């Protein structure tokens, strides 16, 4: 057997090779019992990044204007603290940050419903560390969401 077919080419990748061999991956969120599209489906990465950008910009404005005394060098550190507080307070109470709300996203528990405060704290701590947020599973969830048993869904 030619192993190159099993590994996949550098253009198509291993997932395409596995699909050619008959492996069924399903859609994102299928294993979690979420719909394929529409409200309640897994949020797409582009929207999640845009929501994160909006939240970070808001935190930078707050940090620069209120906490850093006008020093741009320390505004980033303060913004990280403001981001953590914003995330814990908003996701822990209403399920979304301002950026997520603007883009129609919500953080829910894996089984549905509101995510508990201890899990919000774990999620926020891992999100602030950044590394877990860029490691994704096949459903497109970051490691911070997976370890806190949370899912970002569309409203």
mmCIF file with all atom_site columns, N, CA and C in Angstrom, residues 3-75:
data_model
loop_
_atom_site.group_PDB
_atom_site.id
_atom_site.type_symbol
_atom_site.label_atom_id
_atom_site.label_alt_id
_atom_site.label_comp_id
_atom_site.label_asym_id
_atom_site.label_entity_id
_atom_site.label_seq_id
_atom_site.pdbx_PDB_ins_code
_atom_site.Cartn_x
_atom_site.Cartn_y
_atom_site.Cartn_z
_atom_site.occupancy
_atom_site.B_iso_or_equiv
_atom_site.pdbx_formal_charge
_atom_site.auth_seq_id
_atom_site.auth_comp_id
_atom_site.auth_asym_id
_atom_site.auth_atom_id
_atom_site.pdbx_PDB_model_num
ATOM 1   N N  . UNK A 1 3  ? 1.783   4.575  1.318  1.00 0.00 ? 3  UNK A N  1
ATOM 2   C CA . UNK A 1 3  ? 1.518   5.331  2.547  1.00 0.00 ? 3  UNK A CA 1
ATOM 3   C C  . UNK A 1 3  ? 1.245   6.799  2.292  1.00 0.00 ? 3  UNK A C  1
ATOM 4   N N  . UNK A 1 4  ? 1.677   7.299  1.149  1.00 0.00 ? 4  UNK A N  1
ATOM 5   C CA . UNK A 1 4  ? 1.422   8.705  0.845  1.00 0.00 ? 4  UNK A CA 1
ATOM 6   C C  . UNK A 1 4  ? -0.070  8.985  0.779  1.00 0.00 ? 4  UNK A C  1
ATOM 7   N N  . UNK A 1 5  ? -0.860  8.033  0.332  1.00 0.00 ? 5  UNK A N  1
ATOM 8   C CA . UNK A 1 5  ? -2.305  8.232  0.262  1.00 0.00 ? 5  UNK A CA 1
ATOM 9   C C  . UNK A 1 5  ? -2.912  8.308  1.664  1.00 0.00 ? 5  UNK A C  1
ATOM 10  N N  . UNK A 1 6  ? -2.397  7.508  2.588  1.00 0.00 ? 6  UNK A N  1
ATOM 11  C CA . UNK A 1 6  ? -2.921  7.509  3.958  1.00 0.00 ? 6  UNK A CA 1
ATOM 12  C C  . UNK A 1 6  ? -2.556  8.787  4.695  1.00 0.00 ? 6  UNK A C  1
ATOM 13  N N  . UNK A 1 7  ? -1.397  9.326  4.432  1.00 0.00 ? 7  UNK A N  1
ATOM 14  C CA . UNK A 1 7  ? -0.954  10.548 5.115  1.00 0.00 ? 7  UNK A CA 1
ATOM 15  C C  . UNK A 1 7  ? -1.589  11.782 4.491  1.00 0.00 ? 7  UNK A C  1
ATOM 16  N N  . UNK A 1 8  ? -1.821  11.770 3.215  1.00 0.00 ? 8  UNK A N  1
ATOM 17  C CA . UNK A 1 8  ? -2.379  12.939 2.534  1.00 0.00 ? 8  UNK A CA 1
ATOM 18  C C  . UNK A 1 8  ? -1.272  13.766 1.924  1.00 0.00 ? 8  UNK A C  1
ATOM 19  N N  . UNK A 1 9  ? -1.635  14.568 0.973  1.00 0.00 ? 9  UNK A N  1
ATOM 20  C CA . UNK A 1 9  ? -0.633  15.421 0.365  1.00 0.00 ? 9  UNK A CA 1
ATOM 21  C C  . UNK A 1 9  ? -0.507  16.708 1.172  1.00 0.00 ? 9  UNK A C  1
ATOM 22  N N  . UNK A 1 10 ? 0.507   17.453 0.911  1.00 0.00 ? 10 UNK A N  1
ATOM 23  C CA . UNK A 1 10 ? 0.693   18.713 1.629  1.00 0.00 ? 10 UNK A CA 1
ATOM 24  C C  . UNK A 1 10 ? -0.352  19.733 1.227  1.00 0.00 ? 10 UNK A C  1
ATOM 25  N N  . UNK A 1 11 ? -1.016  19.527 0.105  1.00 0.00 ? 11 UNK A N  1
ATOM 26  C CA . UNK A 1 11 ? -2.061  20.449 -0.328 1.00 0.00 ? 11 UNK A CA 1
ATOM 27  C C  . UNK A 1 11 ? -3.397  20.102 0.334  1.00 0.00 ? 11 UNK A C  1
ATOM 28  N N  . UNK A 1 12 ? -3.797  18.838 0.266  1.00 0.00 ? 12 UNK A N  1
ATOM 29  C CA . UNK A 1 12 ? -5.108  18.456 0.784  1.00 0.00 ? 12 UNK A CA 1
ATOM 30  C C  . UNK A 1 12 ? -5.100  18.222 2.290  1.00 0.00 ? 12 UNK A C  1
ATOM 31  N N  . UNK A 1 13 ? -4.019  17.736 2.820  1.00 0.00 ? 13 UNK A N  1
ATOM 32  C CA . UNK A 1 13 ? -3.923  17.483 4.250  1.00 0.00 ? 13 UNK A CA 1
ATOM 33  C C  . UNK A 1 13 ? -4.457  16.120 4.639  1.00 0.00 ? 13 UNK A C  1
ATOM 34  N N  . UNK A 1 14 ? -4.210  15.724 5.884  1.00 0.00 ? 14 UNK A N  1
ATOM 35  C CA . UNK A 1 14 ? -4.616  14.383 6.319  1.00 0.00 ? 14 UNK A CA 1
ATOM 36  C C  . UNK A 1 14 ? -6.123  14.213 6.445  1.00 0.00 ? 14 UNK A C  1
ATOM 37  N N  . UNK A 1 15 ? -6.859  15.276 6.740  1.00 0.00 ? 15 UNK A N  1
ATOM 38  C CA . UNK A 1 15 ? -8.313  15.144 6.864  1.00 0.00 ? 15 UNK A CA 1
ATOM 39  C C  . UNK A 1 15 ? -8.935  14.782 5.519  1.00 0.00 ? 15 UNK A C  1
ATOM 40  N N  . UNK A 1 16 ? -8.495  15.450 4.454  1.00 0.00 ? 16 UNK A N  1
ATOM 41  C CA . UNK A 1 16 ? -9.027  15.144 3.124  1.00 0.00 ? 16 UNK A CA 1
ATOM 42  C C  . UNK A 1 16 ? -8.682  13.715 2.728  1.00 0.00 ? 16 UNK A C  1
ATOM 43  N N  . UNK A 1 17 ? -7.475  13.265 3.065  1.00 0.00 ? 17 UNK A N  1
ATOM 44  C CA . UNK A 1 17 ? -7.098  11.892 2.754  1.00 0.00 ? 17 UNK A CA 1
ATOM 45  C C  . UNK A 1 17 ? -7.967  10.904 3.512  1.00 0.00 ? 17 UNK A C  1
ATOM 46  N N  . UNK A 1 18 ? -8.249  11.188 4.783  1.00 0.00 ? 18 UNK A N  1
ATOM 47  C CA . UNK A 1 18 ? -9.102  10.306 5.575  1.00 0.00 ? 18 UNK A CA 1
ATOM 48  C C  . UNK A 1 18 ? -10.519 10.291 5.024  1.00 0.00 ? 18 UNK A C  1
ATOM 49  N N  . UNK A 1 19 ? -11.027 11.457 4.600  1.00 0.00 ? 19 UNK A N  1
ATOM 50  C CA . UNK A 1 19 ? -12.369 11.507 4.013  1.00 0.00 ? 19 UNK A CA 1
ATOM 51  C C  . UNK A 1 19 ? -12.424 10.715 2.711  1.00 0.00 ? 19 UNK A C  1
ATOM 52  N N  . UNK A 1 20 ? -11.342 10.768 1.922  1.00 0.00 ? 20 UNK A N  1
ATOM 53  C CA . UNK A 1 20 ? -11.281 9.983  0.684  1.00 0.00 ? 20 UNK A CA 1
ATOM 54  C C  . UNK A 1 20 ? -11.311 8.487  0.978  1.00 0.00 ? 20 UNK A C  1
ATOM 55  N N  . UNK A 1 21 ? -10.799 8.099  2.136  1.00 0.00 ? 21 UNK A N  1
ATOM 56  C CA . UNK A 1 21 ? -10.775 6.683  2.510  1.00 0.00 ? 21 UNK A CA 1
ATOM 57  C C  . UNK A 1 21 ? -12.071 6.258  3.196  1.00 0.00 ? 21 UNK A C  1
ATOM 58  N N  . UNK A 1 22 ? -13.036 7.191  3.355  1.00 0.00 ? 22 UNK A N  1
ATOM 59  C CA . UNK A 1 22 ? -14.338 6.831  3.886  1.00 0.00 ? 22 UNK A CA 1
ATOM 60  C C  . UNK A 1 22 ? -14.596 7.192  5.335  1.00 0.00 ? 22 UNK A C  1
ATOM 61  N N  . UNK A 1 23 ? -13.701 7.908  5.973  1.00 0.00 ? 23 UNK A N  1
ATOM 62  C CA . UNK A 1 23 ? -13.913 8.308  7.359  1.00 0.00 ? 23 UNK A CA 1
ATOM 63  C C  . UNK A 1 23 ? -14.919 9.450  7.398  1.00 0.00 ? 23 UNK A C  1
ATOM 64  N N  . UNK A 1 24 ? -15.918 9.336  8.261  1.00 0.00 ? 24 UNK A N  1
ATOM 65  C CA . UNK A 1 24 ? -16.962 10.361 8.386  1.00 0.00 ? 24 UNK A CA 1
ATOM 66  C C  . UNK A 1 24 ? -16.681 11.207 9.625  1.00 0.00 ? 24 UNK A C  1
ATOM 67  N N  . UNK A 1 25 ? -16.399 12.486 9.441  1.00 0.00 ? 25 UNK A N  1
ATOM 68  C CA . UNK A 1 25 ? -16.101 13.383 10.553 1.00 0.00 ? 25 UNK A CA 1
ATOM 69  C C  . UNK A 1 25 ? -17.343 14.094 11.077 1.00 0.00 ? 25 UNK A C  1
ATOM 70  N N  . UNK A 1 26 ? -18.352 14.235 10.266 1.00 0.00 ? 26 UNK A N  1
ATOM 71  C CA . UNK A 1 26 ? -19.539 14.967 10.686 1.00 0.00 ? 26 UNK A CA 1
ATOM 72  C C  . UNK A 1 26 ? -19.273 16.462 10.676 1.00 0.00 ? 26 UNK A C  1
ATOM 73  N N  . UNK A 1 27 ? -20.233 17.233 11.161 1.00 0.00 ? 27 UNK A N  1
ATOM 74  C CA . UNK A 1 27 ? -20.068 18.683 11.200 1.00 0.00 ? 27 UNK A CA 1
ATOM 75  C C  . UNK A 1 27 ? -19.621 19.119 12.593 1.00 0.00 ? 27 UNK A C  1
ATOM 76  N N  . UNK A 1 28 ? -19.157 20.367 12.685 1.00 0.00 ? 28 UNK A N  1
ATOM 77  C CA . UNK A 1 28 ? -18.717 20.899 13.977 1.00 0.00 ? 28 UNK A CA 1
ATOM 78  C C  . UNK A 1 28 ? -19.890 20.964 14.936 1.00 0.00 ? 28 UNK A C  1
ATOM 79  N N  . UNK A 1 29 ? -19.699 20.405 16.114 1.00 0.00 ? 29 UNK A N  1
ATOM 80  C CA . UNK A 1 29 ? -20.734 20.426 17.129 1.00 0.00 ? 29 UNK A CA 1
ATOM 81  C C  . UNK A 1 29 ? -21.646 19.219 17.119 1.00 0.00 ? 29 UNK A C  1
ATOM 82  N N  . UNK A 1 30 ? -21.498 18.331 16.160 1.00 0.00 ? 30 UNK A N  1
ATOM 83  C CA . UNK A 1 30 ? -22.361 17.160 16.084 1.00 0.00 ? 30 UNK A CA 1
ATOM 84  C C  . UNK A 1 30 ? -22.180 16.271 17.310 1.00 0.00 ? 30 UNK A C  1
ATOM 85  N N  . UNK A 1 31 ? -20.950 16.086 17.759 1.00 0.00 ? 31 UNK A N  1
ATOM 86  C CA . UNK A 1 31 ? -20.683 15.256 18.940 1.00 0.00 ? 31 UNK A CA 1
ATOM 87  C C  . UNK A 1 31 ? -21.286 15.865 20.202 1.00 0.00 ? 31 UNK A C  1
ATOM 88  N N  . UNK A 1 32 ? -21.497 17.170 20.205 1.00 0.00 ? 32 UNK A N  1
ATOM 89  C CA . UNK A 1 32 ? -22.056 17.850 21.369 1.00 0.00 ? 32 UNK A CA 1
ATOM 90  C C  . UNK A 1 32 ? -23.576 17.957 21.299 1.00 0.00 ? 32 UNK A C  1
ATOM 91  N N  . UNK A 1 33 ? -24.158 17.479 20.221 1.00 0.00 ? 33 UNK A N  1
ATOM 92  C CA . UNK A 1 33 ? -25.605 17.529 20.054 1.00 0.00 ? 33 UNK A CA 1
ATOM 93  C C  . UNK A 1 33 ? -26.120 18.894 19.630 1.00 0.00 ? 33 UNK A C  1
ATOM 94  N N  . UNK A 1 34 ? -25.274 19.694 19.010 1.00 0.00 ? 34 UNK A N  1
ATOM 95  C CA . UNK A 1 34 ? -25.659 21.037 18.562 1.00 0.00 ? 34 UNK A CA 1
ATOM 96  C C  . UNK A 1 34 ? -26.106 20.999 17.107 1.00 0.00 ? 34 UNK A C  1
ATOM 97  N N  . UNK A 1 35 ? -26.953 21.944 16.707 1.00 0.00 ? 35 UNK A N  1
ATOM 98  C CA . UNK A 1 35 ? -27.373 21.978 15.297 1.00 0.00 ? 35 UNK A CA 1
ATOM 99  C C  . UNK A 1 35 ? -26.217 22.338 14.371 1.00 0.00 ? 35 UNK A C  1
ATOM 100 N N  . UNK A 1 36 ? -26.386 21.988 13.103 1.00 0.00 ? 36 UNK A N  1
ATOM 101 C CA . UNK A 1 36 ? -25.338 22.253 12.114 1.00 0.00 ? 36 UNK A CA 1
ATOM 102 C C  . UNK A 1 36 ? -25.206 23.740 11.812 1.00 0.00 ? 36 UNK A C  1
ATOM 103 N N  . UNK A 1 37 ? -26.332 24.432 11.700 1.00 0.00 ? 37 UNK A N  1
ATOM 104 C CA . UNK A 1 37 ? -26.339 25.860 11.372 1.00 0.00 ? 37 UNK A CA 1
ATOM 105 C C  . UNK A 1 37 ? -27.412 26.561 12.186 1.00 0.00 ? 37 UNK A C  1
ATOM 106 N N  . UNK A 1 38 ? -27.333 27.893 12.199 1.00 0.00 ? 38 UNK A N  1
ATOM 107 C CA . UNK A 1 38 ? -28.348 28.695 12.855 1.00 0.00 ? 38 UNK A CA 1
ATOM 108 C C  . UNK A 1 38 ? -28.112 28.860 14.347 1.00 0.00 ? 38 UNK A C  1
ATOM 109 N N  . UNK A 1 39 ? -29.124 29.347 15.064 1.00 0.00 ? 39 UNK A N  1
ATOM 110 C CA . UNK A 1 39 ? -28.979 29.573 16.504 1.00 0.00 ? 39 UNK A CA 1
ATOM 111 C C  . UNK A 1 39 ? -28.632 28.289 17.255 1.00 0.00 ? 39 UNK A C  1
ATOM 112 N N  . UNK A 1 40 ? -27.675 28.385 18.149 1.00 0.00 ? 40 UNK A N  1
ATOM 113 C CA . UNK A 1 40 ? -27.243 27.226 18.924 1.00 0.00 ? 40 UNK A CA 1
ATOM 114 C C  . UNK A 1 40 ? -26.131 26.428 18.288 1.00 0.00 ? 40 UNK A C  1
ATOM 115 N N  . UNK A 1 41 ? -25.738 26.776 17.061 1.00 0.00 ? 41 UNK A N  1
ATOM 116 C CA . UNK A 1 41 ? -24.643 26.061 16.411 1.00 0.00 ? 41 UNK A CA 1
ATOM 117 C C  . UNK A 1 41 ? -23.303 26.639 16.866 1.00 0.00 ? 41 UNK A C  1
ATOM 118 N N  . UNK A 1 42 ? -22.242 25.880 16.630 1.00 0.00 ? 42 UNK A N  1
ATOM 119 C CA . UNK A 1 42 ? -20.898 26.311 17.022 1.00 0.00 ? 42 UNK A CA 1
ATOM 120 C C  . UNK A 1 42 ? -20.558 27.613 16.308 1.00 0.00 ? 42 UNK A C  1
ATOM 121 N N  . UNK A 1 43 ? -20.013 28.568 17.065 1.00 0.00 ? 43 UNK A N  1
ATOM 122 C CA . UNK A 1 43 ? -19.606 29.853 16.490 1.00 0.00 ? 43 UNK A CA 1
ATOM 123 C C  . UNK A 1 43 ? -18.379 29.663 15.607 1.00 0.00 ? 43 UNK A C  1
ATOM 124 N N  . UNK A 1 44 ? -18.356 30.338 14.502 1.00 0.00 ? 44 UNK A N  1
ATOM 125 C CA . UNK A 1 44 ? -17.233 30.258 13.564 1.00 0.00 ? 44 UNK A CA 1
ATOM 126 C C  . UNK A 1 44 ? -16.030 31.031 14.099 1.00 0.00 ? 44 UNK A C  1
ATOM 127 N N  . UNK A 1 45 ? -14.827 30.616 13.737 1.00 0.00 ? 45 UNK A N  1
ATOM 128 C CA . UNK A 1 45 ? -13.621 31.279 14.247 1.00 0.00 ? 45 UNK A CA 1
ATOM 129 C C  . UNK A 1 45 ? -13.528 32.761 13.903 1.00 0.00 ? 45 UNK A C  1
ATOM 130 N N  . UNK A 1 46 ? -13.964 33.165 12.726 1.00 0.00 ? 46 UNK A N  1
ATOM 131 C CA . UNK A 1 46 ? -13.880 34.575 12.337 1.00 0.00 ? 46 UNK A CA 1
ATOM 132 C C  . UNK A 1 46 ? -14.667 35.482 13.270 1.00 0.00 ? 46 UNK A C  1
ATOM 133 N N  . UNK A 1 47 ? -15.868 35.067 13.604 1.00 0.00 ? 47 UNK A N  1
ATOM 134 C CA . UNK A 1 47 ? -16.689 35.849 14.536 1.00 0.00 ? 47 UNK A CA 1
ATOM 135 C C  . UNK A 1 47 ? -16.070 35.875 15.921 1.00 0.00 ? 47 UNK A C  1
ATOM 136 N N  . UNK A 1 48 ? -15.527 34.748 16.346 1.00 0.00 ? 48 UNK A N  1
ATOM 137 C CA . UNK A 1 48 ? -14.924 34.692 17.675 1.00 0.00 ? 48 UNK A CA 1
ATOM 138 C C  . UNK A 1 48 ? -13.703 35.598 17.756 1.00 0.00 ? 48 UNK A C  1
ATOM 139 N N  . UNK A 1 49 ? -12.875 35.611 16.708 1.00 0.00 ? 49 UNK A N  1
ATOM 140 C CA . UNK A 1 49 ? -11.717 36.506 16.699 1.00 0.00 ? 49 UNK A CA 1
ATOM 141 C C  . UNK A 1 49 ? -12.151 37.969 16.679 1.00 0.00 ? 49 UNK A C  1
ATOM 142 N N  . UNK A 1 50 ? -13.172 38.277 15.901 1.00 0.00 ? 50 UNK A N  1
ATOM 143 C CA . UNK A 1 50 ? -13.665 39.653 15.846 1.00 0.00 ? 50 UNK A CA 1
ATOM 144 C C  . UNK A 1 50 ? -14.218 40.091 17.202 1.00 0.00 ? 50 UNK A C  1
ATOM 145 N N  . UNK A 1 51 ? -14.941 39.207 17.885 1.00 0.00 ? 51 UNK A N  1
ATOM 146 C CA . UNK A 1 51 ? -15.462 39.524 19.216 1.00 0.00 ? 51 UNK A CA 1
ATOM 147 C C  . UNK A 1 51 ? -14.317 39.742 20.198 1.00 0.00 ? 51 UNK A C  1
ATOM 148 N N  . UNK A 1 52 ? -13.287 38.912 20.104 1.00 0.00 ? 52 UNK A N  1
ATOM 149 C CA . UNK A 1 52 ? -12.110 39.075 20.966 1.00 0.00 ? 52 UNK A CA 1
ATOM 150 C C  . UNK A 1 52 ? -11.420 40.412 20.691 1.00 0.00 ? 52 UNK A C  1
ATOM 151 N N  . UNK A 1 53 ? -11.325 40.787 19.422 1.00 0.00 ? 53 UNK A N  1
ATOM 152 C CA . UNK A 1 53 ? -10.714 42.065 19.054 1.00 0.00 ? 53 UNK A CA 1
ATOM 153 C C  . UNK A 1 53 ? -11.510 43.238 19.634 1.00 0.00 ? 53 UNK A C  1
ATOM 154 N N  . UNK A 1 54 ? -12.831 43.172 19.547 1.00 0.00 ? 54 UNK A N  1
ATOM 155 C CA . UNK A 1 54 ? -13.679 44.234 20.097 1.00 0.00 ? 54 UNK A CA 1
ATOM 156 C C  . UNK A 1 54 ? -13.498 44.326 21.610 1.00 0.00 ? 54 UNK A C  1
ATOM 157 N N  . UNK A 1 55 ? -13.502 43.175 22.286 1.00 0.00 ? 55 UNK A N  1
ATOM 158 C CA . UNK A 1 55 ? -13.325 43.169 23.736 1.00 0.00 ? 55 UNK A CA 1
ATOM 159 C C  . UNK A 1 55 ? -11.952 43.709 24.131 1.00 0.00 ? 55 UNK A C  1
ATOM 160 N N  . UNK A 1 56 ? -10.915 43.304 23.389 1.00 0.00 ? 56 UNK A N  1
ATOM 161 C CA . UNK A 1 56 ? -9.566  43.770 23.708 1.00 0.00 ? 56 UNK A CA 1
ATOM 162 C C  . UNK A 1 56 ? -9.443  45.281 23.485 1.00 0.00 ? 56 UNK A C  1
ATOM 163 N N  . UNK A 1 57 ? -10.026 45.789 22.418 1.00 0.00 ? 57 UNK A N  1
ATOM 164 C CA . UNK A 1 57 ? -9.988  47.233 22.156 1.00 0.00 ? 57 UNK A CA 1
ATOM 165 C C  . UNK A 1 57 ? -10.695 47.998 23.267 1.00 0.00 ? 57 UNK A C  1
ATOM 166 N N  . UNK A 1 58 ? -11.823 47.495 23.706 1.00 0.00 ? 58 UNK A N  1
ATOM 167 C CA . UNK A 1 58 ? -12.555 48.117 24.818 1.00 0.00 ? 58 UNK A CA 1
ATOM 168 C C  . UNK A 1 58 ? -11.717 48.115 26.094 1.00 0.00 ? 58 UNK A C  1
ATOM 169 N N  . UNK A 1 59 ? -11.073 47.003 26.369 1.00 0.00 ? 59 UNK A N  1
ATOM 170 C CA . UNK A 1 59 ? -10.223 46.897 27.563 1.00 0.00 ? 59 UNK A CA 1
ATOM 171 C C  . UNK A 1 59 ? -9.011  47.824 27.469 1.00 0.00 ? 59 UNK A C  1
ATOM 172 N N  . UNK A 1 60 ? -8.440  47.954 26.281 1.00 0.00 ? 60 UNK A N  1
ATOM 173 C CA . UNK A 1 60 ? -7.308  48.878 26.101 1.00 0.00 ? 60 UNK A CA 1
ATOM 174 C C  . UNK A 1 60 ? -7.749  50.321 26.333 1.00 0.00 ? 60 UNK A C  1
ATOM 175 N N  . UNK A 1 61 ? -8.924  50.683 25.834 1.00 0.00 ? 61 UNK A N  1
ATOM 176 C CA . UNK A 1 61 ? -9.429  52.042 26.062 1.00 0.00 ? 61 UNK A CA 1
ATOM 177 C C  . UNK A 1 61 ? -9.638  52.310 27.549 1.00 0.00 ? 61 UNK A C  1
ATOM 178 N N  . UNK A 1 62 ? -10.225 51.372 28.251 1.00 0.00 ? 62 UNK A N  1
ATOM 179 C CA . UNK A 1 62 ? -10.445 51.527 29.687 1.00 0.00 ? 62 UNK A CA 1
ATOM 180 C C  . UNK A 1 62 ? -9.115  51.617 30.421 1.00 0.00 ? 62 UNK A C  1
ATOM 181 N N  . UNK A 1 63 ? -8.200  50.729 30.088 1.00 0.00 ? 63 UNK A N  1
ATOM 182 C CA . UNK A 1 63 ? -6.909  50.708 30.768 1.00 0.00 ? 63 UNK A CA 1
ATOM 183 C C  . UNK A 1 63 ? -6.111  51.983 30.497 1.00 0.00 ? 63 UNK A C  1
ATOM 184 N N  . UNK A 1 64 ? -6.089  52.421 29.258 1.00 0.00 ? 64 UNK A N  1
ATOM 185 C CA . UNK A 1 64 ? -5.324  53.621 28.918 1.00 0.00 ? 64 UNK A CA 1
ATOM 186 C C  . UNK A 1 64 ? -5.954  54.863 29.538 1.00 0.00 ? 64 UNK A C  1
ATOM 187 N N  . UNK A 1 65 ? -7.258  54.962 29.459 1.00 0.00 ? 65 UNK A N  1
ATOM 188 C CA . UNK A 1 65 ? -7.930  56.167 29.936 1.00 0.00 ? 65 UNK A CA 1
ATOM 189 C C  . UNK A 1 65 ? -8.080  56.257 31.438 1.00 0.00 ? 65 UNK A C  1
ATOM 190 N N  . UNK A 1 66 ? -8.248  55.126 32.108 1.00 0.00 ? 66 UNK A N  1
ATOM 191 C CA . UNK A 1 66 ? -8.559  55.172 33.533 1.00 0.00 ? 66 UNK A CA 1
ATOM 192 C C  . UNK A 1 66 ? -7.481  54.626 34.459 1.00 0.00 ? 66 UNK A C  1
ATOM 193 N N  . UNK A 1 67 ? -6.677  53.689 34.004 1.00 0.00 ? 67 UNK A N  1
ATOM 194 C CA . UNK A 1 67 ? -5.788  52.994 34.928 1.00 0.00 ? 67 UNK A CA 1
ATOM 195 C C  . UNK A 1 67 ? -4.296  53.247 34.730 1.00 0.00 ? 67 UNK A C  1
ATOM 196 N N  . UNK A 1 68 ? -3.871  53.503 33.515 1.00 0.00 ? 68 UNK A N  1
ATOM 197 C CA . UNK A 1 68 ? -2.432  53.600 33.271 1.00 0.00 ? 68 UNK A CA 1
ATOM 198 C C  . UNK A 1 68 ? -1.883  55.008 33.422 1.00 0.00 ? 68 UNK A C  1
ATOM 199 N N  . UNK A 1 69 ? -2.724  55.961 33.684 1.00 0.00 ? 69 UNK A N  1
ATOM 200 C CA . UNK A 1 69 ? -2.254  57.337 33.820 1.00 0.00 ? 69 UNK A CA 1
ATOM 201 C C  . UNK A 1 69 ? -1.723  57.905 32.518 1.00 0.00 ? 69 UNK A C  1
ATOM 202 N N  . UNK A 1 70 ? -2.215  57.426 31.390 1.00 0.00 ? 70 UNK A N  1
ATOM 203 C CA . UNK A 1 70 ? -1.782  57.929 30.093 1.00 0.00 ? 70 UNK A CA 1
ATOM 204 C C  . UNK A 1 70 ? -0.475  57.331 29.609 1.00 0.00 ? 70 UNK A C  1
ATOM 205 N N  . UNK A 1 71 ? 0.067   56.330 30.314 1.00 0.00 ? 71 UNK A N  1
ATOM 206 C CA . UNK A 1 71 ? 1.312   55.673 29.878 1.00 0.00 ? 71 UNK A CA 1
ATOM 207 C C  . UNK A 1 71 ? 0.964   54.461 29.019 1.00 0.00 ? 71 UNK A C  1
ATOM 208 N N  . UNK A 1 72 ? 1.314   54.530 27.758 1.00 0.00 ? 72 UNK A N  1
ATOM 209 C CA . UNK A 1 72 ? 0.968   53.460 26.819 1.00 0.00 ? 72 UNK A CA 1
ATOM 210 C C  . UNK A 1 72 ? 1.670   52.149 27.165 1.00 0.00 ? 72 UNK A C  1
ATOM 211 N N  . UNK A 1 73 ? 2.873   52.211 27.750 1.00 0.00 ? 73 UNK A N  1
ATOM 212 C CA . UNK A 1 73 ? 3.617   50.994 28.070 1.00 0.00 ? 73 UNK A CA 1
ATOM 213 C C  . UNK A 1 73 ? 2.904   50.141 29.113 1.00 0.00 ? 73 UNK A C  1
ATOM 214 N N  . UNK A 1 74 ? 2.278   50.758 30.086 1.00 0.00 ? 74 UNK A N  1
ATOM 215 C CA . UNK A 1 74 ? 1.619   49.976 31.137 1.00 0.00 ? 74 UNK A CA 1
ATOM 216 C C  . UNK A 1 74 ? 0.150   49.692 30.811 1.00 0.00 ? 74 UNK A C  1
ATOM 217 N N  . UNK A 1 75 ? -0.375  50.286 29.773 1.00 0.00 ? 75 UNK A N  1
ATOM 218 C CA . UNK A 1 75 ? -1.786  50.078 29.426 1.00 0.00 ? 75 UNK A CA 1
ATOM 219 C C  . UNK A 1 75 ? -2.065  48.623 29.047 1.00 0.00 ? 75 UNK A C  1
#
